[in-house]
Amino acid sequence: MSQKTVSTLSGKHIVISILLIVCVRLLAILTDRFVVQEAIALMFGVNICTAALIVYNWKLIERHTGRINKNPGDTLLFTAIGIAAYAVWAWVSVSFLKADMMLPENLALIGIGYARPGMMIAFSIMEACMLNIGFKNLTDRLDVRNKELQAILFSAVLFGLLMTVVFTPFQLLLWIRTYLYWLITTAILSYLYNQSHSIIPGIVAVTLVHLAIMILSML
């Protein structure tokens, strides 16, 4: 982790960013009342609210994009590590954990052709941005000097809980499995950030893995 630990985000900025993530779910619930199709409703919520989240955090994104230009080697290395680590974890989550991952079922992707481009965008790049911007905001005030492991674990526990509560229907066993999914996913993203000092490797990793999962599910 960089030696710089002073927060660059105001408390107001952090609260609004987290509320925008919560609004993804609220907008999806509202939209589903009209379209009666959960995948399309969630797609709409993710695309609209994450677009607002990106605009609101544009300076943060610019700052992190600038960092990759200073260390392109580290960026490529940890992007590759992130893709490999998250791909393995996503496979475990789909095949064995049966977690409620934020991905459309293959029947929705195949059967709702007109919405397919929107779903591919929503559940790849937009979801990746929401996750990485979200956990960075939620844990921005952490004092992480010489505490990289603690920072990774704390961000995983905190942001994993937020994602589980907001996006997973309450069923105890499903919550436990899904919380474990979000816990490890956030830990991977936090590790990539701590090592590369940028959220960009995490964004690229989640985007590419989710795109691969959706494409393979349609074959």
mmCIF file of C-alpha atoms in Angstrom:
data_model
loop_
_atom_site.group_PDB
_atom_site.id
_atom_site.type_symbol
_atom_site.label_atom_id
_atom_site.label_comp_id
_atom_site.label_asym_id
_atom_site.label_seq_id
_atom_site.Cartn_x
_atom_site.Cartn_y
_atom_site.Cartn_z
ATOM 1 C CA MET A 1 0.000 0.000 0.000
ATOM 2 C CA SER A 2 1.160 3.528 -0.634
ATOM 3 C CA GLN A 3 2.496 5.388 2.368
ATOM 4 C CA LYS A 4 -0.157 8.026 1.819
ATOM 5 C CA THR A 5 -3.071 7.273 4.123
ATOM 6 C CA VAL A 6 -4.823 10.619 4.324
ATOM 7 C CA SER A 7 -8.369 10.338 2.996
ATOM 8 C CA THR A 8 -9.002 12.162 -0.268
ATOM 9 C CA LEU A 9 -12.787 11.763 -0.050
ATOM 10 C CA SER A 10 -15.114 13.761 2.161
ATOM 11 C CA GLY A 11 -17.615 12.096 4.447
ATOM 12 C CA LYS A 12 -20.445 13.489 2.314
ATOM 13 C CA HIS A 13 -18.867 12.066 -0.844
ATOM 14 C CA ILE A 14 -18.555 8.616 0.734
ATOM 15 C CA VAL A 15 -22.162 8.587 1.980
ATOM 16 C CA ILE A 16 -23.574 9.671 -1.390
ATOM 17 C CA SER A 17 -21.481 7.069 -3.233
ATOM 18 C CA ILE A 18 -22.740 4.272 -0.967
ATOM 19 C CA LEU A 19 -26.316 5.519 -1.320
ATOM 20 C CA LEU A 20 -25.955 5.331 -5.114
ATOM 21 C CA ILE A 21 -25.075 1.650 -4.754
ATOM 22 C CA VAL A 22 -28.129 1.094 -2.543
ATOM 23 C CA CYS A 23 -30.197 2.913 -5.177
ATOM 24 C CA VAL A 24 -29.220 0.238 -7.713
ATOM 25 C CA ARG A 25 -31.375 -2.220 -5.785
ATOM 26 C CA LEU A 26 -34.160 0.267 -5.097
ATOM 27 C CA LEU A 27 -34.393 1.265 -8.761
ATOM 28 C CA ALA A 28 -34.372 -2.402 -9.800
ATOM 29 C CA ILE A 29 -37.278 -3.158 -7.456
ATOM 30 C CA LEU A 30 -39.241 -0.187 -8.794
ATOM 31 C CA THR A 31 -38.502 -1.068 -12.430
ATOM 32 C CA ASP A 32 -39.505 -4.697 -11.905
ATOM 33 C CA ARG A 33 -43.023 -3.551 -11.013
ATOM 34 C CA PHE A 34 -43.395 -2.367 -14.605
ATOM 35 C CA VAL A 35 -41.351 -4.815 -16.680
ATOM 36 C CA VAL A 36 -41.862 -7.905 -14.459
ATOM 37 C CA GLN A 37 -38.451 -9.219 -15.463
ATOM 38 C CA GLU A 38 -35.836 -9.265 -12.708
ATOM 39 C CA ALA A 39 -32.794 -9.447 -15.004
ATOM 40 C CA ILE A 40 -33.888 -6.424 -17.052
ATOM 41 C CA ALA A 41 -34.851 -4.489 -13.915
ATOM 42 C CA LEU A 42 -31.468 -5.114 -12.291
ATOM 43 C CA MET A 43 -29.710 -4.292 -15.563
ATOM 44 C CA PHE A 44 -31.503 -0.946 -15.640
ATOM 45 C CA GLY A 45 -30.626 -0.199 -12.025
ATOM 46 C CA VAL A 46 -26.966 -1.110 -12.460
ATOM 47 C CA ASN A 47 -26.524 0.902 -15.649
ATOM 48 C CA ILE A 48 -28.295 4.056 -14.461
ATOM 49 C CA CYS A 49 -27.003 4.246 -10.892
ATOM 50 C CA THR A 50 -23.459 3.142 -11.717
ATOM 51 C CA ALA A 51 -23.288 5.756 -14.475
ATOM 52 C CA ALA A 52 -24.170 8.335 -11.824
ATOM 53 C CA LEU A 53 -21.588 6.792 -9.468
ATOM 54 C CA ILE A 54 -18.884 7.021 -12.137
ATOM 55 C CA VAL A 55 -19.665 10.662 -12.912
ATOM 56 C CA TYR A 56 -19.736 11.523 -9.197
ATOM 57 C CA ASN A 57 -16.363 9.779 -8.673
ATOM 58 C CA TRP A 58 -14.746 10.970 -11.898
ATOM 59 C CA LYS A 59 -11.852 12.686 -10.126
ATOM 60 C CA LEU A 60 -11.157 9.464 -8.222
ATOM 61 C CA ILE A 61 -11.111 7.483 -11.475
ATOM 62 C CA GLU A 62 -8.823 10.030 -13.147
ATOM 63 C CA ARG A 63 -6.430 9.863 -10.199
ATOM 64 C CA HIS A 64 -6.282 6.073 -10.314
ATOM 65 C CA THR A 65 -5.951 6.022 -14.102
ATOM 66 C CA GLY A 66 -3.001 8.391 -13.777
ATOM 67 C CA ARG A 67 -1.294 6.008 -11.371
ATOM 68 C CA ILE A 68 -1.241 3.175 -13.911
ATOM 69 C CA ASN A 69 0.776 5.369 -16.283
ATOM 70 C CA LYS A 70 3.450 5.693 -13.617
ATOM 71 C CA ASN A 71 3.722 1.937 -13.043
ATOM 72 C CA PRO A 72 2.516 0.134 -16.204
ATOM 73 C CA GLY A 73 4.459 -3.009 -15.308
ATOM 74 C CA ASP A 74 2.757 -3.378 -11.912
ATOM 75 C CA THR A 75 -0.594 -2.623 -13.498
ATOM 76 C CA LEU A 76 -0.227 -5.404 -16.073
ATOM 77 C CA LEU A 77 1.110 -7.855 -13.503
ATOM 78 C CA PHE A 78 -1.660 -7.340 -10.966
ATOM 79 C CA THR A 79 -4.334 -7.173 -13.642
ATOM 80 C CA ALA A 80 -3.213 -10.624 -14.814
ATOM 81 C CA ILE A 81 -3.135 -11.876 -11.211
ATOM 82 C CA GLY A 82 -6.597 -10.417 -10.645
ATOM 83 C CA ILE A 83 -8.050 -12.076 -13.744
ATOM 84 C CA ALA A 84 -6.618 -15.464 -12.748
ATOM 85 C CA ALA A 85 -7.617 -15.222 -9.079
ATOM 86 C CA TYR A 86 -11.127 -13.937 -9.706
ATOM 87 C CA ALA A 87 -11.744 -16.412 -12.550
ATOM 88 C CA VAL A 88 -10.921 -19.311 -10.228
ATOM 89 C CA TRP A 89 -13.060 -17.882 -7.428
ATOM 90 C CA ALA A 90 -15.987 -17.184 -9.778
ATOM 91 C CA TRP A 91 -15.797 -20.761 -11.054
ATOM 92 C CA VAL A 92 -15.812 -22.100 -7.487
ATOM 93 C CA SER A 93 -18.737 -19.823 -6.610
ATOM 94 C CA VAL A 94 -20.783 -20.948 -9.615
ATOM 95 C CA SER A 95 -19.926 -24.652 -9.502
ATOM 96 C CA PHE A 96 -19.759 -25.416 -5.790
ATOM 97 C CA LEU A 97 -20.710 -22.485 -3.564
ATOM 98 C CA LYS A 98 -23.931 -21.712 -5.494
ATOM 99 C CA ALA A 99 -23.768 -18.091 -4.346
ATOM 100 C CA ASP A 100 -26.166 -15.432 -5.593
ATOM 101 C CA MET A 101 -23.655 -13.717 -7.876
ATOM 102 C CA MET A 102 -24.813 -10.545 -9.591
ATOM 103 C CA LEU A 103 -24.972 -12.122 -13.039
ATOM 104 C CA PRO A 104 -27.957 -12.866 -15.303
ATOM 105 C CA GLU A 105 -28.947 -16.483 -15.872
ATOM 106 C CA ASN A 106 -28.215 -17.920 -19.294
ATOM 107 C CA LEU A 107 -31.952 -18.206 -20.034
ATOM 108 C CA ALA A 108 -32.298 -14.435 -19.595
ATOM 109 C CA LEU A 109 -29.308 -13.717 -21.835
ATOM 110 C CA ILE A 110 -30.538 -16.098 -24.524
ATOM 111 C CA GLY A 111 -34.259 -15.416 -24.258
ATOM 112 C CA ILE A 112 -34.234 -11.625 -24.003
ATOM 113 C CA GLY A 113 -32.153 -10.809 -27.050
ATOM 114 C CA TYR A 114 -33.113 -7.157 -27.273
ATOM 115 C CA ALA A 115 -31.766 -6.543 -23.762
ATOM 116 C CA ARG A 116 -28.608 -8.617 -24.195
ATOM 117 C CA PRO A 117 -26.220 -5.704 -24.983
ATOM 118 C CA GLY A 118 -27.493 -3.784 -21.970
ATOM 119 C CA MET A 119 -27.066 -6.798 -19.707
ATOM 120 C CA MET A 120 -23.562 -7.504 -21.030
ATOM 121 C CA ILE A 121 -22.573 -3.910 -20.253
ATOM 122 C CA ALA A 122 -24.337 -3.797 -16.877
ATOM 123 C CA PHE A 123 -22.915 -7.020 -15.478
ATOM 124 C CA SER A 124 -19.358 -6.538 -16.749
ATOM 125 C CA ILE A 125 -17.867 -3.035 -16.879
ATOM 126 C CA MET A 126 -20.611 -1.281 -14.918
ATOM 127 C CA GLU A 127 -20.713 -3.848 -12.121
ATOM 128 C CA ALA A 128 -16.910 -3.860 -12.012
ATOM 129 C CA CYS A 129 -16.867 -0.082 -11.602
ATOM 130 C CA MET A 130 -19.567 -0.219 -8.926
ATOM 131 C CA LEU A 131 -17.650 -2.803 -6.893
ATOM 132 C CA ASN A 132 -14.258 -1.124 -7.077
ATOM 133 C CA ILE A 133 -15.482 2.440 -6.587
ATOM 134 C CA GLY A 134 -17.793 1.237 -3.835
ATOM 135 C CA PHE A 135 -15.249 -0.594 -1.714
ATOM 136 C CA LYS A 136 -12.729 2.229 -2.184
ATOM 137 C CA ASN A 137 -15.260 4.761 -0.881
ATOM 138 C CA LEU A 138 -16.436 2.579 1.991
ATOM 139 C CA THR A 139 -12.909 1.979 3.297
ATOM 140 C CA ASP A 140 -11.287 5.270 2.288
ATOM 141 C CA ARG A 141 -10.934 6.486 5.883
ATOM 142 C CA LEU A 142 -9.064 3.397 7.093
ATOM 143 C CA ASP A 143 -5.651 3.982 8.632
ATOM 144 C CA VAL A 144 -3.645 1.363 6.732
ATOM 145 C CA ARG A 145 -0.107 2.326 7.613
ATOM 146 C CA ASN A 146 1.794 -0.972 7.886
ATOM 147 C CA LYS A 147 -1.583 -2.756 8.133
ATOM 148 C CA GLU A 148 -2.156 -4.069 4.624
ATOM 149 C CA LEU A 149 -3.597 -7.423 5.714
ATOM 150 C CA GLN A 150 -5.944 -5.770 8.194
ATOM 151 C CA ALA A 151 -7.087 -3.298 5.527
ATOM 152 C CA ILE A 152 -7.806 -6.096 3.051
ATOM 153 C CA LEU A 153 -9.734 -8.139 5.619
ATOM 154 C CA PHE A 154 -11.686 -5.179 6.987
ATOM 155 C CA SER A 155 -12.697 -3.957 3.530
ATOM 156 C CA ALA A 156 -13.767 -7.502 2.594
ATOM 157 C CA VAL A 157 -15.877 -7.909 5.733
ATOM 158 C CA LEU A 158 -17.499 -4.491 5.463
ATOM 159 C CA PHE A 159 -18.164 -4.233 1.733
ATOM 160 C CA GLY A 160 -19.054 -7.910 1.460
ATOM 161 C CA LEU A 161 -21.729 -7.400 4.090
ATOM 162 C CA LEU A 162 -23.089 -4.333 2.277
ATOM 163 C CA MET A 163 -23.401 -6.193 -1.035
ATOM 164 C CA THR A 164 -25.028 -9.216 0.610
ATOM 165 C CA VAL A 165 -27.606 -7.203 2.526
ATOM 166 C CA VAL A 166 -28.491 -4.938 -0.393
ATOM 167 C CA PHE A 167 -28.631 -7.439 -3.267
ATOM 168 C CA THR A 168 -29.442 -10.872 -1.817
ATOM 169 C CA PRO A 169 -32.980 -12.025 -0.878
ATOM 170 C CA PHE A 170 -33.015 -13.014 2.774
ATOM 171 C CA GLN A 171 -32.561 -16.757 3.088
ATOM 172 C CA LEU A 172 -30.085 -17.668 5.786
ATOM 173 C CA LEU A 173 -28.092 -20.303 3.894
ATOM 174 C CA LEU A 174 -28.127 -18.238 0.704
ATOM 175 C CA TRP A 175 -26.920 -15.215 2.656
ATOM 176 C CA ILE A 176 -24.055 -17.217 4.162
ATOM 177 C CA ARG A 177 -22.946 -18.579 0.779
ATOM 178 C CA THR A 178 -23.303 -15.212 -0.924
ATOM 179 C CA TYR A 179 -21.547 -13.341 1.871
ATOM 180 C CA LEU A 180 -18.596 -15.703 1.474
ATOM 181 C CA TYR A 181 -18.597 -14.942 -2.262
ATOM 182 C CA TRP A 182 -18.593 -11.173 -1.733
ATOM 183 C CA LEU A 183 -16.068 -11.489 1.127
ATOM 184 C CA ILE A 184 -13.453 -13.224 -1.032
ATOM 185 C CA THR A 185 -14.272 -11.123 -4.107
ATOM 186 C CA THR A 186 -13.733 -7.891 -2.182
ATOM 187 C CA ALA A 187 -10.554 -9.291 -0.619
ATOM 188 C CA ILE A 188 -9.196 -9.968 -4.123
ATOM 189 C CA LEU A 189 -10.077 -6.448 -5.282
ATOM 190 C CA SER A 190 -8.614 -4.937 -2.117
ATOM 191 C CA TYR A 191 -5.395 -6.920 -2.586
ATOM 192 C CA LEU A 192 -5.075 -5.683 -6.173
ATOM 193 C CA TYR A 193 -5.604 -2.110 -5.015
ATOM 194 C CA ASN A 194 -3.106 -2.420 -2.181
ATOM 195 C CA GLN A 195 -0.428 -3.824 -4.477
ATOM 196 C CA SER A 196 -0.970 -1.640 -7.556
ATOM 197 C CA HIS A 197 -2.249 1.500 -5.746
ATOM 198 C CA SER A 198 -5.074 1.694 -8.290
ATOM 199 C CA ILE A 199 -8.618 0.339 -8.677
ATOM 200 C CA ILE A 200 -8.093 -0.137 -12.436
ATOM 201 C CA PRO A 201 -6.685 -3.725 -12.262
ATOM 202 C CA GLY A 202 -9.751 -4.767 -10.253
ATOM 203 C CA ILE A 203 -12.112 -3.129 -12.735
ATOM 204 C CA VAL A 204 -10.443 -4.850 -15.698
ATOM 205 C CA ALA A 205 -10.340 -8.238 -13.937
ATOM 206 C CA VAL A 206 -14.033 -8.316 -13.000
ATOM 207 C CA THR A 207 -15.081 -6.941 -16.398
ATOM 208 C CA LEU A 208 -13.237 -9.586 -18.410
ATOM 209 C CA VAL A 209 -14.197 -12.518 -16.174
ATOM 210 C CA HIS A 210 -17.880 -11.564 -16.143
ATOM 211 C CA LEU A 211 -17.886 -11.095 -19.915
ATOM 212 C CA ALA A 212 -16.344 -14.549 -20.322
ATOM 213 C CA ILE A 213 -18.905 -16.141 -17.988
ATOM 214 C CA MET A 214 -21.829 -14.557 -19.834
ATOM 215 C CA ILE A 215 -20.506 -15.446 -23.284
ATOM 216 C CA LEU A 216 -19.792 -19.066 -22.272
ATOM 217 C CA SER A 217 -23.267 -19.376 -20.717
ATOM 218 C CA MET A 218 -24.831 -18.584 -24.103
ATOM 219 C CA LEU A 219 -22.851 -21.183 -26.052
#
